mmCIF file of C-alpha atoms and ligand atoms in Angstrom:
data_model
loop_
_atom_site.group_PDB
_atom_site.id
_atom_site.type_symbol
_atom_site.label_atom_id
_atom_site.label_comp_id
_atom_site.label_asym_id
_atom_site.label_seq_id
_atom_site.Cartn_x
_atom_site.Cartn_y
_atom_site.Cartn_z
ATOM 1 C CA UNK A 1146 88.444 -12.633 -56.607
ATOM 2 C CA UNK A 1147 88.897 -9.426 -58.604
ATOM 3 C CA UNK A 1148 89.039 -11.339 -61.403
ATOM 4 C CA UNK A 1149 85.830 -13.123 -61.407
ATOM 5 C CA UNK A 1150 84.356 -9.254 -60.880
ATOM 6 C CA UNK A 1151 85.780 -8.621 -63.894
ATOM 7 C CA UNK A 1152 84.456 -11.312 -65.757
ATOM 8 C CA UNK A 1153 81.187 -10.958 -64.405
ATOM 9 C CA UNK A 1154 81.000 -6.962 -64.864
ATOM 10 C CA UNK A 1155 81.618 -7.851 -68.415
ATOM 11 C CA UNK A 1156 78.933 -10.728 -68.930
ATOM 12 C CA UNK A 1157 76.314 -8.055 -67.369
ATOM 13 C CA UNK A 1158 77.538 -5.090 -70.349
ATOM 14 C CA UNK A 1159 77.151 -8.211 -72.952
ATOM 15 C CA UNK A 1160 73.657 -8.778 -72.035
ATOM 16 C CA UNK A 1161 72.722 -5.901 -72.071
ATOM 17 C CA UNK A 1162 74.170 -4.869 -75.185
ATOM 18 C CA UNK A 1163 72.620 -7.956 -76.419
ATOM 19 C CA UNK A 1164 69.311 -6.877 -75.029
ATOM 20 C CA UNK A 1165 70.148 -3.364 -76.737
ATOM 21 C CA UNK A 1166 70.379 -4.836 -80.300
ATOM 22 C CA UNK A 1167 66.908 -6.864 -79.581
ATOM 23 C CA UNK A 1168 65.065 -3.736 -78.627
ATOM 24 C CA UNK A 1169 66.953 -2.030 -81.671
ATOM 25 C CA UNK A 1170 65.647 -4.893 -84.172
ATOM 26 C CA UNK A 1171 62.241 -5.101 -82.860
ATOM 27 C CA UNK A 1172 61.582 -1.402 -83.015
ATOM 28 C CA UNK A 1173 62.904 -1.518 -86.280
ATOM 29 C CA UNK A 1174 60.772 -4.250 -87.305
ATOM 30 C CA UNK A 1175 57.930 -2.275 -85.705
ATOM 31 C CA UNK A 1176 58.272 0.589 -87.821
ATOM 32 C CA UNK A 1177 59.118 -1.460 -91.253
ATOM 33 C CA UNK A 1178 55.186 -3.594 -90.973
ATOM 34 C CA UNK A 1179 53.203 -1.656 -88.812
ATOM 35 C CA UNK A 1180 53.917 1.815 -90.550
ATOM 36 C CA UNK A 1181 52.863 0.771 -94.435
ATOM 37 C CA UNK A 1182 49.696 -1.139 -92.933
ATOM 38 C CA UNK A 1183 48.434 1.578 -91.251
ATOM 39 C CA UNK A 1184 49.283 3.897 -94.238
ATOM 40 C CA UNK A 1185 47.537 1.279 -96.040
ATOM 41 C CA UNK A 1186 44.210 1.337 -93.972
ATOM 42 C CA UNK A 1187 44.270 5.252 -94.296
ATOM 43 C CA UNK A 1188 44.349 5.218 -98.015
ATOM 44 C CA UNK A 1189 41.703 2.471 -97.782
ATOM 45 C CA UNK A 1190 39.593 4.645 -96.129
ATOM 46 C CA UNK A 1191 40.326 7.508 -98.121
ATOM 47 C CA UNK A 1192 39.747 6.056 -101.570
ATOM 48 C CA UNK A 1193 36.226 4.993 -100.045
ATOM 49 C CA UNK A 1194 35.118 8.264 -99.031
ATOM 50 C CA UNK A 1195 35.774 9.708 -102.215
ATOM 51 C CA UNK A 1196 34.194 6.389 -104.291
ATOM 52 C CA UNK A 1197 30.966 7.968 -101.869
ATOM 53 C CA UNK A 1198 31.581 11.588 -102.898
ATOM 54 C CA UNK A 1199 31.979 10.470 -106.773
ATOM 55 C CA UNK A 1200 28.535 8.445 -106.345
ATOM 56 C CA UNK A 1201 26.611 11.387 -105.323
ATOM 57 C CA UNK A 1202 28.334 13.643 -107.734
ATOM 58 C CA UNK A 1203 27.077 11.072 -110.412
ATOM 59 C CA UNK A 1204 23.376 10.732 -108.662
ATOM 60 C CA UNK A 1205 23.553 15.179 -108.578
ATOM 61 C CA UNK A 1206 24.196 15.100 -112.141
ATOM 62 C CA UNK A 1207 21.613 12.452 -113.106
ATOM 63 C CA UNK A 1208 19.061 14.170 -111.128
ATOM 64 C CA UNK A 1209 19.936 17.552 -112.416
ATOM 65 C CA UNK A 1210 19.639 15.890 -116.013
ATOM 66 C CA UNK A 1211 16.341 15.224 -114.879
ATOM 67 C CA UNK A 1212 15.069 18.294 -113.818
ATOM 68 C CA UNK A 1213 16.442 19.856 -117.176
ATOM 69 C CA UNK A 1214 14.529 17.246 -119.654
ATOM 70 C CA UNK A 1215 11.349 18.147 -117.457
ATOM 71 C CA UNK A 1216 11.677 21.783 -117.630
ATOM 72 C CA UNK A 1217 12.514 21.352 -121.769
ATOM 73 C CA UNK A 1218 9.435 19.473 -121.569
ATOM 74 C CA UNK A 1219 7.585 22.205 -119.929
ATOM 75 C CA UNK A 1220 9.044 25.049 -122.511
ATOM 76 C CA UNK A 1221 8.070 23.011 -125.255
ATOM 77 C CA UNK A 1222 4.602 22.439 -124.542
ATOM 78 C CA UNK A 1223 4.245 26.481 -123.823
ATOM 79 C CA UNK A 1224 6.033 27.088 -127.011
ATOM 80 C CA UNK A 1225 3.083 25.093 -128.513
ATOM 81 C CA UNK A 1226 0.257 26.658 -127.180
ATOM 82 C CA UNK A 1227 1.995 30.515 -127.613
ATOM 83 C CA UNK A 1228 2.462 29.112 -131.277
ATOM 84 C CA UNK A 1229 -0.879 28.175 -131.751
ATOM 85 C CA UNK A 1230 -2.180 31.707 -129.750
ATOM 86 C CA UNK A 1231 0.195 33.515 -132.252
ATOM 87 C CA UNK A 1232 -1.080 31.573 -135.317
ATOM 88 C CA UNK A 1233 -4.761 32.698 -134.058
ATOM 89 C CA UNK A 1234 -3.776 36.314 -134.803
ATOM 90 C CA UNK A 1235 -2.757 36.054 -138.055
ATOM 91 C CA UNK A 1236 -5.991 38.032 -140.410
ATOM 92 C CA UNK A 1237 -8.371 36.286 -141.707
ATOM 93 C CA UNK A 1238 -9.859 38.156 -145.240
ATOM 94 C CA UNK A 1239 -12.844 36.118 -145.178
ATOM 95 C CA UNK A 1240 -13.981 37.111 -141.502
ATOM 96 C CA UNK A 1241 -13.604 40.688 -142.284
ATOM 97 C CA UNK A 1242 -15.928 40.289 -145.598
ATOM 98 C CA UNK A 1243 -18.864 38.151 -143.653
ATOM 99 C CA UNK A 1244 -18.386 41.165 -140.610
ATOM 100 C CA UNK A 1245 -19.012 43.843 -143.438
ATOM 101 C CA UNK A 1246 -22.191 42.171 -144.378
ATOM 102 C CA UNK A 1247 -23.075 41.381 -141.173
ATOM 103 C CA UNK A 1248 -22.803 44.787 -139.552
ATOM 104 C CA UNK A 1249 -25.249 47.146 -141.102
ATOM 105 C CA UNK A 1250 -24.060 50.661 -139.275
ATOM 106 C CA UNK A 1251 -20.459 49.832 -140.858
ATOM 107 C CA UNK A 1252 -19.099 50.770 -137.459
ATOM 108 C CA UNK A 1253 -15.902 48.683 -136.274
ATOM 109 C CA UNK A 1254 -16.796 46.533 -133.019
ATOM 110 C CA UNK A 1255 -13.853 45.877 -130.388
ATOM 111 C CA UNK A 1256 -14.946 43.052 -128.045
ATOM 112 C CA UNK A 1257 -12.364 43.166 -124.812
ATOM 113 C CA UNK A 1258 -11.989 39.929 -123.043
ATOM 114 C CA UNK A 1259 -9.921 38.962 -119.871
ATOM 115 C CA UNK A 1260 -8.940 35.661 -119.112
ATOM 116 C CA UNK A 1261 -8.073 33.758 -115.639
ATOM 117 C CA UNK A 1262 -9.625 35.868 -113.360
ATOM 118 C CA UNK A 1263 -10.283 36.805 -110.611
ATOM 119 C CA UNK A 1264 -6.952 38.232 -109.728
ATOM 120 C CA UNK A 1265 -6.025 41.082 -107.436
ATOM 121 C CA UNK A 1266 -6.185 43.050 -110.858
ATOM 122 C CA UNK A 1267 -9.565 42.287 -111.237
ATOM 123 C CA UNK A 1268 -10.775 45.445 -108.761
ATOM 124 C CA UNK A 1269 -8.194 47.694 -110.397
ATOM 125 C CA UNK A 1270 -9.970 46.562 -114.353
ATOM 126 C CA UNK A 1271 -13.055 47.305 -113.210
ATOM 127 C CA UNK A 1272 -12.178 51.283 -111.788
ATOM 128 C CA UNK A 1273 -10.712 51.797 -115.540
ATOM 129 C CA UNK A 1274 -13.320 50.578 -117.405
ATOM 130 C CA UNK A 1275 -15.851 52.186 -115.556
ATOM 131 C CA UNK A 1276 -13.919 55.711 -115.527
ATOM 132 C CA UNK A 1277 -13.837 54.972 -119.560
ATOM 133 C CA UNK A 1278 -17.485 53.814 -119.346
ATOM 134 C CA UNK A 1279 -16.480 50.547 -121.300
ATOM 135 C CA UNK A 1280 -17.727 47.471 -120.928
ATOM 136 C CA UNK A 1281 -16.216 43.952 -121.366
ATOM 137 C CA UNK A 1282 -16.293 40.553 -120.819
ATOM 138 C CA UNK A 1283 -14.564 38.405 -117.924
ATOM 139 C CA UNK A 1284 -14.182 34.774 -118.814
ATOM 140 C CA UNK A 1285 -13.337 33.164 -115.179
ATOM 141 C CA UNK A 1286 -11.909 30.565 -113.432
ATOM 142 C CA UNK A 1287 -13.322 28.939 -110.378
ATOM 143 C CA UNK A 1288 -12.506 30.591 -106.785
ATOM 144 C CA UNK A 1289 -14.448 30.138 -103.909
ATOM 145 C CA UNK A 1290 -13.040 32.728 -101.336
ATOM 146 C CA UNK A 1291 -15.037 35.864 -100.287
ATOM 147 C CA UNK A 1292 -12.808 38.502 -102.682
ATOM 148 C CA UNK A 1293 -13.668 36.323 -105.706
ATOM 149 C CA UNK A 1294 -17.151 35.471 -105.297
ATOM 150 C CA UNK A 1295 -16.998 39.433 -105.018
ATOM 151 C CA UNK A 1296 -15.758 40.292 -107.942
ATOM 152 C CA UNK A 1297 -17.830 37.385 -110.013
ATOM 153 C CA UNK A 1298 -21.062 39.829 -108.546
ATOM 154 C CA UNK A 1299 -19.457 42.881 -109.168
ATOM 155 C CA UNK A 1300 -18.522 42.199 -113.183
ATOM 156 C CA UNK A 1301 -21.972 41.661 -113.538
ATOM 157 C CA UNK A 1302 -22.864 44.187 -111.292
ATOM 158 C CA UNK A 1303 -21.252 46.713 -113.236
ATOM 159 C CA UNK A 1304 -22.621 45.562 -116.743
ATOM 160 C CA UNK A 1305 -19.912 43.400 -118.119
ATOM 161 C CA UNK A 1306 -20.514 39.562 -119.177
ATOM 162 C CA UNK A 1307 -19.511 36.862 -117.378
ATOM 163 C CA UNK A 1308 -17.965 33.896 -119.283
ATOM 164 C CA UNK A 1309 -16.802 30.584 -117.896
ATOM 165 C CA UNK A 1310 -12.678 29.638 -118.980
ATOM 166 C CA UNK A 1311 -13.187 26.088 -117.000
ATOM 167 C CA UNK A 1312 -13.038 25.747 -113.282
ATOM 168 C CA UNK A 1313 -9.355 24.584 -112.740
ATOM 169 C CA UNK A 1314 -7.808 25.664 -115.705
ATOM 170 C CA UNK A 1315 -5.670 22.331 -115.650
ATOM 171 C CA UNK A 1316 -5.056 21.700 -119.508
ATOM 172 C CA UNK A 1317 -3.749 17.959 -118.242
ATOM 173 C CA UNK A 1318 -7.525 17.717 -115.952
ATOM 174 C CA UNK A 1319 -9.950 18.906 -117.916
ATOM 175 C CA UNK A 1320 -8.907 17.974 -121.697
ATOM 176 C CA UNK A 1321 -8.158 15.117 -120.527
ATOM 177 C CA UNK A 1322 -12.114 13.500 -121.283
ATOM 178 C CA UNK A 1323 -15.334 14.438 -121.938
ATOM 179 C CA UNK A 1324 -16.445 13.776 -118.524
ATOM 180 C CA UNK A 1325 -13.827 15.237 -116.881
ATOM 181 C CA UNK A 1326 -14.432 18.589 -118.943
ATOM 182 C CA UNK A 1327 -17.902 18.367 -117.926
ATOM 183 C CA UNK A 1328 -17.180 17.978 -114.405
ATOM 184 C CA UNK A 1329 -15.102 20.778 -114.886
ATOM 185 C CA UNK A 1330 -17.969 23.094 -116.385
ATOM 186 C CA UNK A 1331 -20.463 22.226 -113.918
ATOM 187 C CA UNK A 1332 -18.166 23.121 -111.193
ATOM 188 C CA UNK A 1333 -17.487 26.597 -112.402
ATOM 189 C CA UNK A 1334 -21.508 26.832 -114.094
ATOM 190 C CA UNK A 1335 -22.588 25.821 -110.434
ATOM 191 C CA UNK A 1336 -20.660 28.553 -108.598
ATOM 192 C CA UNK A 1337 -20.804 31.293 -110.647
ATOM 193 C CA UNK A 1338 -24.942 30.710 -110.526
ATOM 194 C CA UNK A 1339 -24.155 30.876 -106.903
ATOM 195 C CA UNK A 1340 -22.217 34.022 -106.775
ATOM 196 C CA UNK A 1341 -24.342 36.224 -109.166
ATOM 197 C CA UNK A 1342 -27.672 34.141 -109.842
ATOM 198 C CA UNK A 1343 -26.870 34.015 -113.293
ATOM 199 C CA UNK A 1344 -26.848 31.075 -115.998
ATOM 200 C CA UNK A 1345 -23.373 31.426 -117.505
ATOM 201 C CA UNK A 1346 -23.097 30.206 -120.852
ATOM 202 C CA UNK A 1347 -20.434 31.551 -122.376
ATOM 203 C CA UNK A 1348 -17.438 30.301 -122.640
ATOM 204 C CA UNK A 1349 -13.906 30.600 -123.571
ATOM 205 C CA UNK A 1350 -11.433 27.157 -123.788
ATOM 206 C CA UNK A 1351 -8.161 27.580 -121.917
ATOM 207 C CA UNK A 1352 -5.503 27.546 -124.601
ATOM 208 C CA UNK A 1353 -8.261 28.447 -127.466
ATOM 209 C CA UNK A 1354 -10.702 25.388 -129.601
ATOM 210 C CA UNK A 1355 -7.224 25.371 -131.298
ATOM 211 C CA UNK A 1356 -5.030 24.335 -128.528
ATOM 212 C CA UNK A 1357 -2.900 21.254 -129.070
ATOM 213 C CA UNK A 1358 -2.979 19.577 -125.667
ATOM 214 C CA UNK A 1359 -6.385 17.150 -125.908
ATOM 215 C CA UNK A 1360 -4.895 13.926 -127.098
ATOM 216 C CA UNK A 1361 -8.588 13.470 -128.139
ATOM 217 C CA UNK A 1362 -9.440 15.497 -130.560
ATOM 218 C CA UNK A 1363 -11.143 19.508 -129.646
ATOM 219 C CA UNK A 1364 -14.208 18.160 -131.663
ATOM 220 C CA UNK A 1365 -15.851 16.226 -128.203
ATOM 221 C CA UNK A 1366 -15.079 18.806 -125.817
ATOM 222 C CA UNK A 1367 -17.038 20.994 -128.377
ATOM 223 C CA UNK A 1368 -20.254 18.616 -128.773
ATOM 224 C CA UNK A 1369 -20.605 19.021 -124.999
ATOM 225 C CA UNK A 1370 -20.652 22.556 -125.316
ATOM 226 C CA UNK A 1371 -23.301 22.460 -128.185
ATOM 227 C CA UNK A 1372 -25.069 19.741 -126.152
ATOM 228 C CA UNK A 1373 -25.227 21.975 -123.361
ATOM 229 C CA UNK A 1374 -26.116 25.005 -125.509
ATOM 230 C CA UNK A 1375 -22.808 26.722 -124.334
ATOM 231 C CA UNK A 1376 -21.475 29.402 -126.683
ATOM 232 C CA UNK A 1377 -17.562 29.718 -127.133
ATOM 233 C CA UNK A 1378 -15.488 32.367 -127.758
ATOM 234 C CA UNK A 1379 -12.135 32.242 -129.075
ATOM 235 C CA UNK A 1380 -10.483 35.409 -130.207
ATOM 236 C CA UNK A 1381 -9.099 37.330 -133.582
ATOM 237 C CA UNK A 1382 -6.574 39.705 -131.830
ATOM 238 C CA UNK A 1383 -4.295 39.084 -128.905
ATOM 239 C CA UNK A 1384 -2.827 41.668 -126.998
ATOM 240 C CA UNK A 1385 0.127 39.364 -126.356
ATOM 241 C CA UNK A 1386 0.160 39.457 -122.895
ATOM 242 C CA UNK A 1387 0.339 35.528 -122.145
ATOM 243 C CA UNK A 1388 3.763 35.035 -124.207
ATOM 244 C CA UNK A 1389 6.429 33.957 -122.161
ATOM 245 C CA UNK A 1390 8.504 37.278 -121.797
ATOM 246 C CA UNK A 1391 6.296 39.866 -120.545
ATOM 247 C CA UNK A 1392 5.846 42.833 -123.024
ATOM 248 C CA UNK A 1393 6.245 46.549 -122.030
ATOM 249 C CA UNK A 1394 2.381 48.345 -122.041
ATOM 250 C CA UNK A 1395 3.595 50.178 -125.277
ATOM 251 C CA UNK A 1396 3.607 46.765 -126.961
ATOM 252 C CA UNK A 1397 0.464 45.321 -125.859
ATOM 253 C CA UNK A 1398 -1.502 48.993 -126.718
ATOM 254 C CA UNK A 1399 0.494 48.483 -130.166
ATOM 255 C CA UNK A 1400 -0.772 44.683 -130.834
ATOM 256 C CA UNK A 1401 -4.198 45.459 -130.534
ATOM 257 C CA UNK A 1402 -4.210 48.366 -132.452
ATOM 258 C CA UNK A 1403 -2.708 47.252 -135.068
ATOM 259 C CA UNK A 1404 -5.404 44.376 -135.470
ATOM 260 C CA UNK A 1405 -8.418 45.990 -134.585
ATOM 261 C CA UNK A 1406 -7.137 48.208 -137.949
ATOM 262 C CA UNK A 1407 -7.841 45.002 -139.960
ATOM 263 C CA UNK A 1408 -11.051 43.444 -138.427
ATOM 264 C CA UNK A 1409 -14.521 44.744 -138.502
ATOM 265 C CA UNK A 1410 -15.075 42.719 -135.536
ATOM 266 C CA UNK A 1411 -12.675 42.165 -133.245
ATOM 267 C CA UNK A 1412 -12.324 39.864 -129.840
ATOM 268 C CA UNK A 1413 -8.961 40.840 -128.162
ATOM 269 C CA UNK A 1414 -7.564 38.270 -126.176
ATOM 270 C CA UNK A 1415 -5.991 39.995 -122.556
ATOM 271 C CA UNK A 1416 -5.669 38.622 -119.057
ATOM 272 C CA UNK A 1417 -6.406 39.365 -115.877
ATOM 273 C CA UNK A 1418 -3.707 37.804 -114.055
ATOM 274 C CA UNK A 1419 -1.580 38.699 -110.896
ATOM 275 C CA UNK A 1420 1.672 38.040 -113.036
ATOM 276 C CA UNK A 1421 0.260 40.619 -115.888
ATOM 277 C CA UNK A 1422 0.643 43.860 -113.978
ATOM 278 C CA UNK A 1423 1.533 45.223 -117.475
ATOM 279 C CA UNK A 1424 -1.918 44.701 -118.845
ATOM 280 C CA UNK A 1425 -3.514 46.915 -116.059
ATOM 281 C CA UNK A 1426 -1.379 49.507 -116.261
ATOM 282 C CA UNK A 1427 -1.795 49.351 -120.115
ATOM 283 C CA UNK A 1428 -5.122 49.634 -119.865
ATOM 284 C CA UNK A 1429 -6.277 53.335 -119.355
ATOM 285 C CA UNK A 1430 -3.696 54.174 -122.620
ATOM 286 C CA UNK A 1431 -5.486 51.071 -124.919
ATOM 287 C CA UNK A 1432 -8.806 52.941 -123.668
ATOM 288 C CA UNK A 1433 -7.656 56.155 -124.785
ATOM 289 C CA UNK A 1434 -6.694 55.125 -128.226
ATOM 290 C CA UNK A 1435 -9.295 52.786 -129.170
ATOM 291 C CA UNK A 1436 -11.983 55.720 -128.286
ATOM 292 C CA UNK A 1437 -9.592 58.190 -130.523
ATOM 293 C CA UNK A 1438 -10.152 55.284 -133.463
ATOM 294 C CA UNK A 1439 -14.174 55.781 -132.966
ATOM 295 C CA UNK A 1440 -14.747 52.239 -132.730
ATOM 296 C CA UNK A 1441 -17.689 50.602 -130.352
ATOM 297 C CA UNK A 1442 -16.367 48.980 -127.491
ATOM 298 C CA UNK A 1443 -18.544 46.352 -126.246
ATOM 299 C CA UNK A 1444 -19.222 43.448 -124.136
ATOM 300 C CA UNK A 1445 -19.750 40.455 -125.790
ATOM 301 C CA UNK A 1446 -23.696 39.007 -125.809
ATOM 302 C CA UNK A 1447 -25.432 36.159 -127.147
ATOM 303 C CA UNK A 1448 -26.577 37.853 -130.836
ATOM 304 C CA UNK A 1449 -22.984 38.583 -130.936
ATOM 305 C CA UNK A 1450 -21.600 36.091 -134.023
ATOM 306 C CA UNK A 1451 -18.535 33.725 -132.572
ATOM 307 C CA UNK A 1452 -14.753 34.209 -133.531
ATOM 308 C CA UNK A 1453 -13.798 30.440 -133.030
ATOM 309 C CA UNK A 1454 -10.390 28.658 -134.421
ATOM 310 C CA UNK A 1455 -12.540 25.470 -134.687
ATOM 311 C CA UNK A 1456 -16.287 26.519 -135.794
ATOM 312 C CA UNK A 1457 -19.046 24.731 -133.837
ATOM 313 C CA UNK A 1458 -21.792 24.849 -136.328
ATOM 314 C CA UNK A 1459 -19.938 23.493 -139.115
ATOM 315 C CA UNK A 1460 -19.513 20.594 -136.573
ATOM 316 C CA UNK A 1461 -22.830 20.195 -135.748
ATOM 317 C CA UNK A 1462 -23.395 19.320 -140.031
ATOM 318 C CA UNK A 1463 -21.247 16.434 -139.422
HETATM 319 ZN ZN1 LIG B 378 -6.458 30.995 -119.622
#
């Protein structure tokens, strides 16, 4: 009887020993497939993620590309303009000779302009050059809120002229075609009638006659004008205030100086911008010395004789 308790005690430890080894080999098993696989799925997942992150690195670079080739784009076609506004300064022997016959008291002439008004500057121009008693000439842009129809009054209010520099002042707009110039002027002809009761023919073209951005030709935009019995106004002398990097007062007082030396008559180019802060507060000081230099500062009128890059009349011989 013991005996057979013996044997089976000892079948039972086999089993289960048995059953031992199976657990052993199947964990074992366990951990030699499933552990790679799921190692496998994780770097699966991983190495997608950062195929994602590479693709937008690559889209962020394209687009930055992008935005660089636009914005050389942009500098260039400043660069041309400010190339052909510098060119436009250079003297001119033969407009100094005509002026000298022209100009029977011999006196030197200083014509002040300022471009792309009204600004919040505009107010502040006007106080100077009425506490110097000057007088200039405002070619505009078209605003229709109650400060800028204000000021359109008030320049000719105060005795300055009134010119038209196109409505919009969009070079890619209004050169664009004849007719859309035209809509352009009679926008800007039609409010500034509106604000002062004045017929406005005077006129200055954004960029200058000699500008480069028309793909057709400055010669059209220029008939219209004649058409329309418009008088521009380019300019001889620039006070340098429209380059890109913004000149200290001292150099702007210095540019126009220096030119108005060489020219009987001269038409100096300024602005009358919110961005040109150094052209107000160079102002009083350009005042100062131009009155020291006994020259006649005036606003421009219709006997006065054109500065133009591109002449209208010989045009009109064509
Ligand atoms: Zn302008």
């Amino acid at each position: 009887m013991e005996q057979i308790n013996d044997k089976n005690e000892e079948l039972e430890r086999r089993k289960k020993r048995v059953k031992n080894l199976k657990h052993a080999i199947i964990i074992t098993l366990i951990g030699v497939i499933l552990i790679p696989i799921i190692m496998c799925i994780c770097l699966l997942i991983k190495v997608s993620t950062m195929q994602k992150q590479i693709d937008q690195l690559y889209e962020m670079r394209e687009n930055i590309q992008k935005e660089e080739q636009l914005a050389q784009e942009e500098a260039k076609k400043r660069e041309q303009i400010e190339a052909e506004i510098l060119a436009s300064r250079l003297p001119e022997t033969t407009e100094t000779d005509e002026a000298v016959e022209q100009e029977g008291d011999g006196r030197k002439k200083v014509y002040l302009t300022f471009d792309d008004g009204p600004s919040t500057g505009t107010e502040e121009i006007l106080a100077i050059l009425r506490q110097y008693n000057v007088k200039a000439t405002f070619f505009v842009v078209g605003k229709e809120d109650e400060y800028s129809m204000e000021m359109y009054e008030k320049i000719v209010e105060e005795g300055h002229t009134l010119g038209m520099h196109s409505y919009s002042h969009q070079y890619s707009t209004i050169y664009q075609s004849v007719e859309d110039f035209a809509k352009d002027i009679e926008r800007l002809e039609k409010l500034l009638k509106e604000a002062t009761g004045e017929d406005v023919k005077l006129f200055r073209f954004p960029g200058g006659s000699s500008n480069l951005v028309s793909n057709i030709g400055m010669q059209e935009f220029i008939k219209y004008l004649n058409d329309e019995g418009i008088t521009y106004f380019d300019w001889n002398v620039s006070s340098g205030d429209a380059t890109s990097k913004s000149l200290e007062p001292e150099a702007l007082i210095q540019n126009v100086i220096q030119d108005v030396g060489i020219y009987r008559n001269s038409v100096v180019l300024m602005h009358d911008a919110v961005d040109k802060p150094n052209t107000v507060e160079a102002l009083p000081m350009l005042l100062e010395e131009l009155q020291k230099m006994d020259v006649d500062i005036l606003p421009i009128t219709e006997d006065v004789k054109p500065i133009q890059h591109i002449k209208a009349d010989e045009l009109e011989n064509k």
